[in-house]
Amino acid sequence: MKSHTVRRWSFVHTWSSLICTLFLLMLALTGLPLIFHHEIDHALGDTPAYRDMPAGTPHLNLQRLVEAAEAYRPGEVMQYFGWDEDEPDGVMAITAATAGTEPNLSHTFALDARTGEALPMPSANGGFMMVMLRLHVDLYAELPGKLLLAFMGLLFVVAIVSGTVLYAPFMRKLGFASVRVDKSPRTRWLDLHNLIGIVTLTWVLVVGITGVISACADLLISSWRNDALVSMIAPYRDAPPLTGRAPADELVTIAKAATPGMTPDFIAFPGTRFSSEHHYAVFMKGSTHLTSHLWTPVLIDARTLQITAVIARPWYMDALAMSQPLHFGDYGGLPMKILWAALDVLTIIVLGSGLYLWWVKRRARRASAQVTA
């Protein structure tokens, strides 16, 4: 590689890395506990404590559970209702002052599906894990924070690609995985920085790209609403406001009939950003480990319970649905989480060593300039 080309790539790598490194260090540090959020919640006693009851105790119907949720939070309305993957007798409810209240002002809790008893979920509404999540997702700045982190993620991808380009000629001079332990600390750290960087290359690319996609979630959901959803609810554009809705009892049965072989994941109630002012939206998912992250929304008229549409998933919503669990290593159970955590720690070392190398080089240049002067 020609020297001027190396200088260009080195410039790109240095400044793309420097601009995003502090943000990436924050994301790596906050992401570490988020990888184990289920395990941490359990250890802290923040998981719902379902009572022991005889096996096979029947569940209340859906409308009874909705009423129990709204009774637990007087003055609030249902936004979303979902099923707990880890507890067959548990369901999740999200309520807020209005159906359109933004997510950070909503309240999440569990319900015992057999009794309708409400069970608090402290970590879903505040505390250490919520602080980690908000810092990781939006820096407590909502959409501007998400877009800033998306931009930092793009810079991170540029830094990874430029670093790989620079490492190619470096490998021709030294054997792979060589660390020159007999050289100066800066040289040893440079070798370690390059080695760990190339070993974690695929993982950091995956996490970086999925992080950018996840950070753009609000924009993708808005695009979905303005594209697929708006066209489906066009006949309701001039309909009078919904003054009452049909009971939710049959929603799952109706949605299952429209999507054979799929199971319900969550229900968006009328007025939320995943539905319309006149519809329930039942989000169905596949039965395999992969397709369980892919949603097919079934729009059901909230007054008549007639199916309005089964909405085809646009590619960008599939990308969003699959990127979020992949970002945190939620596809492969505890072994994959441990692998993700180890790679996260190695990434922290790469980021920290990059800052160290830049600072040492900068200090050496200053010293050289002073001697010359």
CSV table of C-alpha atoms in Angstrom, one decimal:
chain,number,residue,atom,x,y,z
A,1,MET,CA,0.0,0.0,0.0
A,2,LYS,CA,1.4,3.4,-1.0
A,3,SER,CA,2.4,5.8,1.8
A,4,HIS,CA,-0.1,8.5,1.0
A,5,THR,CA,-2.9,5.9,0.9
A,6,VAL,CA,-1.8,4.7,4.3
A,7,ARG,CA,-1.8,8.2,5.7
A,8,ARG,CA,-5.4,8.7,4.4
A,9,TRP,CA,-6.6,5.5,6.0
A,10,SER,CA,-4.7,6.3,9.2
A,11,PHE,CA,-6.4,9.7,9.3
A,12,VAL,CA,-9.8,8.2,8.9
A,13,HIS,CA,-9.1,5.5,11.5
A,14,THR,CA,-7.7,7.9,14.0
A,15,TRP,CA,-10.4,10.5,13.9
A,16,SER,CA,-13.4,8.2,13.5
A,17,SER,CA,-12.1,6.3,16.5
A,18,LEU,CA,-11.4,9.4,18.6
A,19,ILE,CA,-14.8,11.0,18.0
A,20,CYS,CA,-16.8,7.9,19.0
A,21,THR,CA,-14.5,6.2,21.5
A,22,LEU,CA,-15.9,7.8,24.7
A,23,PHE,CA,-19.5,7.1,23.6
A,24,LEU,CA,-18.5,3.5,22.7
A,25,LEU,CA,-16.8,3.0,26.1
A,26,MET,CA,-20.1,4.1,27.7
A,27,LEU,CA,-22.1,1.8,25.5
A,28,ALA,CA,-19.8,-1.2,26.2
A,29,LEU,CA,-19.8,-0.6,30.0
A,30,THR,CA,-23.6,-0.1,30.2
A,31,GLY,CA,-24.2,-3.0,27.7
A,32,LEU,CA,-22.3,-5.5,30.0
A,33,PRO,CA,-25.0,-5.6,32.7
A,34,LEU,CA,-27.8,-5.5,30.1
A,35,ILE,CA,-26.5,-8.7,28.6
A,36,PHE,CA,-27.4,-10.4,31.9
A,37,HIS,CA,-30.5,-8.4,32.7
A,38,HIS,CA,-32.7,-11.4,33.3
A,39,GLU,CA,-30.1,-13.0,35.7
A,40,ILE,CA,-29.5,-9.7,37.5
A,41,ASP,CA,-33.2,-9.0,38.0
A,42,HIS,CA,-33.6,-12.5,39.4
A,43,ALA,CA,-30.6,-12.1,41.7
A,44,LEU,CA,-32.0,-8.7,43.0
A,45,GLY,CA,-35.4,-10.2,43.5
A,46,ASP,CA,-36.9,-7.9,40.9
A,47,THR,CA,-38.8,-10.7,39.0
A,48,PRO,CA,-42.5,-11.2,39.7
A,49,ALA,CA,-43.2,-13.7,42.5
A,50,TYR,CA,-46.0,-15.9,41.2
A,51,ARG,CA,-47.8,-17.9,43.9
A,52,ASP,CA,-47.8,-21.7,43.9
A,53,MET,CA,-51.0,-23.2,42.6
A,54,PRO,CA,-52.0,-26.6,41.4
A,55,ALA,CA,-50.7,-27.5,37.9
A,56,GLY,CA,-53.2,-26.8,35.2
A,57,THR,CA,-55.0,-24.0,37.0
A,58,PRO,CA,-57.0,-22.3,34.2
A,59,HIS,CA,-56.2,-18.8,33.1
A,60,LEU,CA,-58.6,-15.9,33.3
A,61,ASN,CA,-59.9,-14.7,29.9
A,62,LEU,CA,-58.2,-11.8,28.3
A,63,GLN,CA,-60.8,-9.2,29.1
A,64,ARG,CA,-60.7,-10.1,32.8
A,65,LEU,CA,-56.9,-9.6,32.8
A,66,VAL,CA,-57.3,-6.3,31.0
A,67,GLU,CA,-59.8,-5.2,33.7
A,68,ALA,CA,-57.4,-6.4,36.4
A,69,ALA,CA,-54.6,-4.4,34.9
A,70,GLU,CA,-56.7,-1.2,34.7
A,71,ALA,CA,-57.9,-1.7,38.2
A,72,TYR,CA,-54.3,-1.9,39.5
A,73,ARG,CA,-53.5,1.5,37.9
A,74,PRO,CA,-56.7,3.6,38.4
A,75,GLY,CA,-57.0,6.5,35.9
A,76,GLU,CA,-54.7,4.8,33.4
A,77,VAL,CA,-55.5,2.9,30.2
A,78,MET,CA,-54.0,-0.2,28.6
A,79,GLN,CA,-51.3,0.4,26.0
A,80,TYR,CA,-49.9,-3.1,25.6
A,81,PHE,CA,-50.5,-6.6,26.8
A,82,GLY,CA,-47.9,-9.4,26.3
A,83,TRP,CA,-47.0,-12.9,27.3
A,84,ASP,CA,-44.1,-13.8,29.6
A,85,GLU,CA,-41.8,-16.2,27.7
A,86,ASP,CA,-40.2,-17.4,30.9
A,87,GLU,CA,-43.4,-17.9,33.0
A,88,PRO,CA,-46.3,-19.7,31.4
A,89,ASP,CA,-48.7,-18.4,34.1
A,90,GLY,CA,-47.5,-14.8,33.7
A,91,VAL,CA,-48.5,-11.9,31.4
A,92,MET,CA,-47.2,-8.4,31.1
A,93,ALA,CA,-49.2,-5.2,31.1
A,94,ILE,CA,-48.1,-1.6,30.2
A,95,THR,CA,-50.4,1.2,31.1
A,96,ALA,CA,-50.2,5.0,30.9
A,97,ALA,CA,-52.3,8.2,31.4
A,98,THR,CA,-53.3,8.0,27.7
A,99,ALA,CA,-52.9,5.4,25.0
A,100,GLY,CA,-50.5,7.7,23.1
A,101,THR,CA,-48.2,8.4,26.1
A,102,GLU,CA,-44.6,8.0,25.2
A,103,PRO,CA,-42.9,4.8,26.4
A,104,ASN,CA,-40.7,6.3,29.1
A,105,LEU,CA,-43.7,7.6,31.0
A,106,SER,CA,-45.6,4.3,30.9
A,107,HIS,CA,-45.8,1.8,33.8
A,108,THR,CA,-44.9,-1.9,33.3
A,109,PHE,CA,-46.1,-4.7,35.7
A,110,ALA,CA,-46.9,-8.4,35.6
A,111,LEU,CA,-50.2,-10.2,36.2
A,112,ASP,CA,-50.8,-13.7,37.4
A,113,ALA,CA,-52.8,-15.1,34.5
A,114,ARG,CA,-54.7,-17.5,36.8
A,115,THR,CA,-55.8,-14.9,39.4
A,116,GLY,CA,-55.4,-11.5,37.8
A,117,GLU,CA,-53.1,-10.5,40.7
A,118,ALA,CA,-50.8,-7.6,39.8
A,119,LEU,CA,-47.1,-8.1,40.6
A,120,PRO,CA,-44.7,-5.2,40.6
A,121,MET,CA,-41.6,-5.2,38.3
A,122,PRO,CA,-39.3,-2.5,39.8
A,123,SER,CA,-36.5,-2.9,37.3
A,124,ALA,CA,-38.9,-2.2,34.4
A,125,ASN,CA,-39.8,1.2,35.9
A,126,GLY,CA,-36.6,2.4,37.5
A,127,GLY,CA,-33.5,1.4,39.4
A,128,PHE,CA,-30.1,0.4,38.3
A,129,MET,CA,-31.0,-1.6,35.3
A,130,MET,CA,-33.3,1.1,33.9
A,131,VAL,CA,-30.5,3.7,34.3
A,132,MET,CA,-28.2,1.4,32.3
A,133,LEU,CA,-30.8,0.9,29.7
A,134,ARG,CA,-31.6,4.6,29.2
A,135,LEU,CA,-27.9,5.5,29.0
A,136,HIS,CA,-27.4,2.7,26.5
A,137,VAL,CA,-30.4,3.5,24.4
A,138,ASP,CA,-30.8,7.3,24.3
A,139,LEU,CA,-28.6,9.0,27.0
A,140,TYR,CA,-31.9,10.2,28.6
A,141,ALA,CA,-32.3,12.5,25.5
A,142,GLU,CA,-35.0,10.4,23.7
A,143,LEU,CA,-34.9,10.7,19.9
A,144,PRO,CA,-31.9,13.2,19.7
A,145,GLY,CA,-29.9,10.9,22.0
A,146,LYS,CA,-30.8,7.8,19.8
A,147,LEU,CA,-29.7,9.6,16.6
A,148,LEU,CA,-26.5,10.7,18.2
A,149,LEU,CA,-25.7,7.2,19.3
A,150,ALA,CA,-26.6,5.9,15.8
A,151,PHE,CA,-24.1,8.4,14.3
A,152,MET,CA,-21.5,7.2,16.8
A,153,GLY,CA,-22.2,3.6,15.8
A,154,LEU,CA,-21.7,4.5,12.1
A,155,LEU,CA,-18.3,6.1,13.0
A,156,PHE,CA,-17.5,3.0,14.9
A,157,VAL,CA,-18.1,0.9,11.8
A,158,VAL,CA,-15.9,3.3,9.8
A,159,ALA,CA,-13.2,2.9,12.4
A,160,ILE,CA,-13.4,-0.9,12.2
A,161,VAL,CA,-13.2,-1.0,8.4
A,162,SER,CA,-10.3,1.5,8.3
A,163,GLY,CA,-8.5,-0.3,11.1
A,164,THR,CA,-8.8,-3.6,9.1
A,165,VAL,CA,-7.4,-2.0,6.0
A,166,LEU,CA,-4.4,-0.7,8.0
A,167,TYR,CA,-3.8,-4.0,9.6
A,168,ALA,CA,-3.5,-5.9,6.3
A,169,PRO,CA,0.0,-4.6,5.4
A,170,PHE,CA,1.0,-4.8,9.1
A,171,MET,CA,0.3,-8.5,9.0
A,172,ARG,CA,2.8,-9.0,6.2
A,173,LYS,CA,5.6,-7.7,8.5
A,174,LEU,CA,4.7,-9.8,11.5
A,175,GLY,CA,3.2,-13.2,12.0
A,176,PHE,CA,-0.5,-13.3,13.0
A,177,ALA,CA,-1.0,-12.8,16.7
A,178,SER,CA,2.5,-11.6,17.2
A,179,VAL,CA,3.1,-9.4,20.3
A,180,ARG,CA,6.6,-7.9,20.5
A,181,VAL,CA,7.0,-8.3,24.2
A,182,ASP,CA,10.7,-7.1,24.0
A,183,LYS,CA,9.7,-3.7,22.6
A,184,SER,CA,8.5,-0.5,24.3
A,185,PRO,CA,5.1,-0.5,26.2
A,186,ARG,CA,3.6,1.5,23.3
A,187,THR,CA,4.6,-1.1,20.8
A,188,ARG,CA,3.3,-3.9,23.0
A,189,TRP,CA,0.0,-2.2,23.4
A,190,LEU,CA,-0.1,-1.5,19.6
A,191,ASP,CA,0.3,-5.2,18.9
A,192,LEU,CA,-2.4,-6.1,21.5
A,193,HIS,CA,-4.7,-3.5,20.2
A,194,ASN,CA,-4.3,-4.9,16.6
A,195,LEU,CA,-4.6,-8.5,17.7
A,196,ILE,CA,-7.7,-8.1,19.9
A,197,GLY,CA,-9.3,-5.8,17.2
A,198,ILE,CA,-8.9,-8.4,14.5
A,199,VAL,CA,-10.0,-11.3,16.7
A,200,THR,CA,-13.2,-9.4,17.6
A,201,LEU,CA,-13.7,-8.0,14.1
A,202,THR,CA,-16.8,-9.9,13.2
A,203,TRP,CA,-18.5,-9.5,16.5
A,204,VAL,CA,-17.9,-5.7,16.8
A,205,LEU,CA,-19.3,-5.3,13.2
A,206,VAL,CA,-22.4,-7.3,14.1
A,207,VAL,CA,-22.9,-5.4,17.4
A,208,GLY,CA,-22.1,-2.0,15.8
A,209,ILE,CA,-24.5,-2.5,12.9
A,210,THR,CA,-27.3,-3.9,15.0
A,211,GLY,CA,-26.8,-1.1,17.5
A,212,VAL,CA,-27.2,1.5,14.7
A,213,ILE,CA,-30.4,-0.2,13.5
A,214,SER,CA,-31.8,-0.4,17.1
A,215,ALA,CA,-31.0,3.3,17.6
A,216,CYS,CA,-33.1,4.1,14.6
A,217,ALA,CA,-36.1,2.2,15.9
A,218,ASP,CA,-38.3,5.3,16.3
A,219,LEU,CA,-37.7,6.4,12.7
A,220,LEU,CA,-38.3,2.8,11.4
A,221,ILE,CA,-41.6,2.5,13.4
A,222,SER,CA,-42.7,5.9,12.2
A,223,SER,CA,-41.9,4.9,8.6
A,224,TRP,CA,-43.9,1.7,9.1
A,225,ARG,CA,-46.9,3.6,10.5
A,226,ASN,CA,-46.7,6.1,7.6
A,227,ASP,CA,-46.3,3.4,5.0
A,228,ALA,CA,-47.9,0.0,5.7
A,229,LEU,CA,-50.3,1.0,8.6
A,230,VAL,CA,-51.7,4.2,7.1
A,231,SER,CA,-52.7,2.5,3.9
A,232,MET,CA,-54.5,-0.3,5.8
A,233,ILE,CA,-56.5,2.1,8.0
A,234,ALA,CA,-57.4,4.6,5.2
A,235,PRO,CA,-61.1,3.6,5.3
A,236,TYR,CA,-61.2,4.8,8.9
A,237,ARG,CA,-59.7,8.2,8.2
A,238,ASP,CA,-63.1,10.0,8.5
A,239,ALA,CA,-64.6,7.7,11.1
A,240,PRO,CA,-65.9,9.3,14.3
A,241,PRO,CA,-63.7,8.9,17.4
A,242,LEU,CA,-63.9,5.5,19.1
A,243,THR,CA,-66.2,5.9,22.2
A,244,GLY,CA,-66.1,2.2,23.3
A,245,ARG,CA,-64.3,-0.9,22.3
A,246,ALA,CA,-65.4,-4.6,22.2
A,247,PRO,CA,-64.1,-6.9,24.9
A,248,ALA,CA,-60.7,-8.3,24.2
A,249,ASP,CA,-61.7,-12.0,24.9
A,250,GLU,CA,-61.6,-13.2,21.4
A,251,LEU,CA,-58.6,-11.3,20.0
A,252,VAL,CA,-56.2,-14.1,20.2
A,253,THR,CA,-58.6,-16.6,18.7
A,254,ILE,CA,-59.3,-14.3,15.8
A,255,ALA,CA,-55.6,-13.5,15.2
A,256,LYS,CA,-54.6,-17.2,15.3
A,257,ALA,CA,-57.3,-18.1,12.7
A,258,ALA,CA,-55.7,-15.4,10.4
A,259,THR,CA,-52.1,-16.6,11.0
A,260,PRO,CA,-52.0,-20.4,11.2
A,261,GLY,CA,-49.0,-21.8,13.0
A,262,MET,CA,-48.2,-18.6,14.8
A,263,THR,CA,-48.5,-17.6,18.4
A,264,PRO,CA,-49.3,-14.2,20.0
A,265,ASP,CA,-46.5,-12.0,21.3
A,266,PHE,CA,-48.2,-8.8,22.4
A,267,ILE,CA,-51.4,-6.8,21.8
A,268,ALA,CA,-51.3,-3.1,21.0
A,269,PHE,CA,-54.5,-1.3,22.2
A,270,PRO,CA,-56.3,1.4,20.2
A,271,GLY,CA,-54.4,4.7,20.1
A,272,THR,CA,-50.9,3.4,20.6
A,273,ARG,CA,-48.1,3.9,18.1
A,274,PHE,CA,-48.3,0.2,17.1
A,275,SER,CA,-52.0,0.3,16.3
A,276,SER,CA,-54.6,2.9,15.2
A,277,GLU,CA,-57.3,4.9,17.0
A,278,HIS,CA,-59.8,2.3,15.8
A,279,HIS,CA,-57.9,-1.0,16.0
A,280,TYR,CA,-56.4,-3.6,18.3
A,281,ALA,CA,-53.2,-4.9,16.7
A,282,VAL,CA,-52.3,-8.4,17.7
A,283,PHE,CA,-48.6,-9.1,16.9
A,284,MET,CA,-48.1,-12.7,16.1
A,285,LYS,CA,-44.8,-14.5,15.9
A,286,GLY,CA,-43.3,-17.7,14.5
A,287,SER,CA,-42.8,-20.9,16.3
A,288,THR,CA,-39.0,-21.4,15.7
A,289,HIS,CA,-36.2,-19.7,17.6
A,290,LEU,CA,-35.5,-17.4,14.6
A,291,THR,CA,-39.0,-16.6,13.6
A,292,SER,CA,-40.1,-16.0,17.2
A,293,HIS,CA,-38.5,-12.5,16.7
A,294,LEU,CA,-40.4,-11.7,13.6
A,295,TRP,CA,-43.9,-10.1,13.9
A,296,THR,CA,-47.0,-10.3,11.8
A,297,PRO,CA,-49.5,-7.7,12.9
A,298,VAL,CA,-53.2,-8.5,12.7
A,299,LEU,CA,-55.4,-5.4,12.7
A,300,ILE,CA,-58.8,-6.0,14.3
A,301,ASP,CA,-61.6,-3.4,14.4
A,302,ALA,CA,-61.9,-2.4,18.0
A,303,ARG,CA,-65.7,-2.0,17.7
A,304,THR,CA,-66.8,-5.0,15.6
A,305,LEU,CA,-63.8,-7.3,16.1
A,306,GLN,CA,-63.6,-7.9,12.3
A,307,ILE,CA,-60.2,-8.3,10.8
A,308,THR,CA,-59.2,-5.2,8.8
A,309,ALA,CA,-55.8,-6.5,7.6
A,310,VAL,CA,-52.9,-8.9,8.2
A,311,ILE,CA,-50.0,-6.6,7.5
A,312,ALA,CA,-47.0,-7.9,5.6
A,313,ARG,CA,-43.7,-7.1,7.3
A,314,PRO,CA,-41.4,-4.6,5.5
A,315,TRP,CA,-37.8,-5.7,5.4
A,316,TYR,CA,-36.7,-2.9,7.8
A,317,MET,CA,-39.1,-4.0,10.5
A,318,ASP,CA,-37.6,-7.5,10.2
A,319,ALA,CA,-34.2,-6.1,10.5
A,320,LEU,CA,-35.2,-4.2,13.6
A,321,ALA,CA,-36.9,-7.2,15.2
A,322,MET,CA,-33.9,-9.4,14.6
A,323,SER,CA,-31.2,-6.9,15.5
A,324,GLN,CA,-32.3,-6.1,19.0
A,325,PRO,CA,-31.9,-9.7,20.5
A,326,LEU,CA,-28.8,-10.2,18.4
A,327,HIS,CA,-27.3,-7.0,19.8
A,328,PHE,CA,-27.6,-8.3,23.4
A,329,GLY,CA,-26.9,-12.0,22.7
A,330,ASP,CA,-30.4,-13.2,23.4
A,331,TYR,CA,-30.5,-15.9,20.8
A,332,GLY,CA,-28.4,-18.6,22.4
A,333,GLY,CA,-29.2,-18.7,26.1
A,334,LEU,CA,-26.5,-18.3,28.9
A,335,PRO,CA,-23.5,-19.6,26.9
A,336,MET,CA,-24.1,-17.0,24.2
A,337,LYS,CA,-24.5,-14.3,26.8
A,338,ILE,CA,-21.2,-15.3,28.4
A,339,LEU,CA,-19.5,-15.2,25.0
A,340,TRP,CA,-21.0,-11.7,24.3
A,341,ALA,CA,-19.8,-10.5,27.7
A,342,ALA,CA,-16.2,-11.7,27.0
A,343,LEU,CA,-16.2,-10.0,23.6
A,344,ASP,CA,-17.6,-6.9,25.2
A,345,VAL,CA,-14.7,-6.8,27.7
A,346,LEU,CA,-12.2,-7.3,24.9
A,347,THR,CA,-13.8,-4.4,23.0
A,348,ILE,CA,-13.4,-2.2,26.1
A,349,ILE,CA,-9.7,-3.1,26.1
A,350,VAL,CA,-9.4,-2.2,22.4
A,351,LEU,CA,-11.1,1.1,22.9
A,352,GLY,CA,-9.0,1.9,26.0
A,353,SER,CA,-5.8,0.9,24.3
A,354,GLY,CA,-6.7,3.0,21.3
A,355,LEU,CA,-7.0,6.1,23.5
A,356,TYR,CA,-3.7,5.3,25.2
A,357,LEU,CA,-1.9,4.9,21.9
A,358,TRP,CA,-3.2,8.2,20.6
A,359,TRP,CA,-2.2,10.0,23.8
A,360,VAL,CA,1.3,8.5,23.8
A,361,LYS,CA,1.9,9.4,20.1
A,362,ARG,CA,0.5,12.9,20.7
A,363,ARG,CA,2.8,13.4,23.7
A,364,ALA,CA,5.8,12.2,21.8
A,365,ARG,CA,5.1,14.6,18.9
A,366,ARG,CA,4.8,17.5,21.4
A,367,ALA,CA,8.1,16.5,23.0
A,368,SER,CA,9.8,16.3,19.6
A,369,ALA,CA,8.4,19.7,18.6
A,370,GLN,CA,9.8,21.3,21.8
A,371,VAL,CA,13.2,19.8,21.1
A,372,THR,CA,13.2,21.0,17.6
A,373,ALA,CA,12.1,24.5,18.6
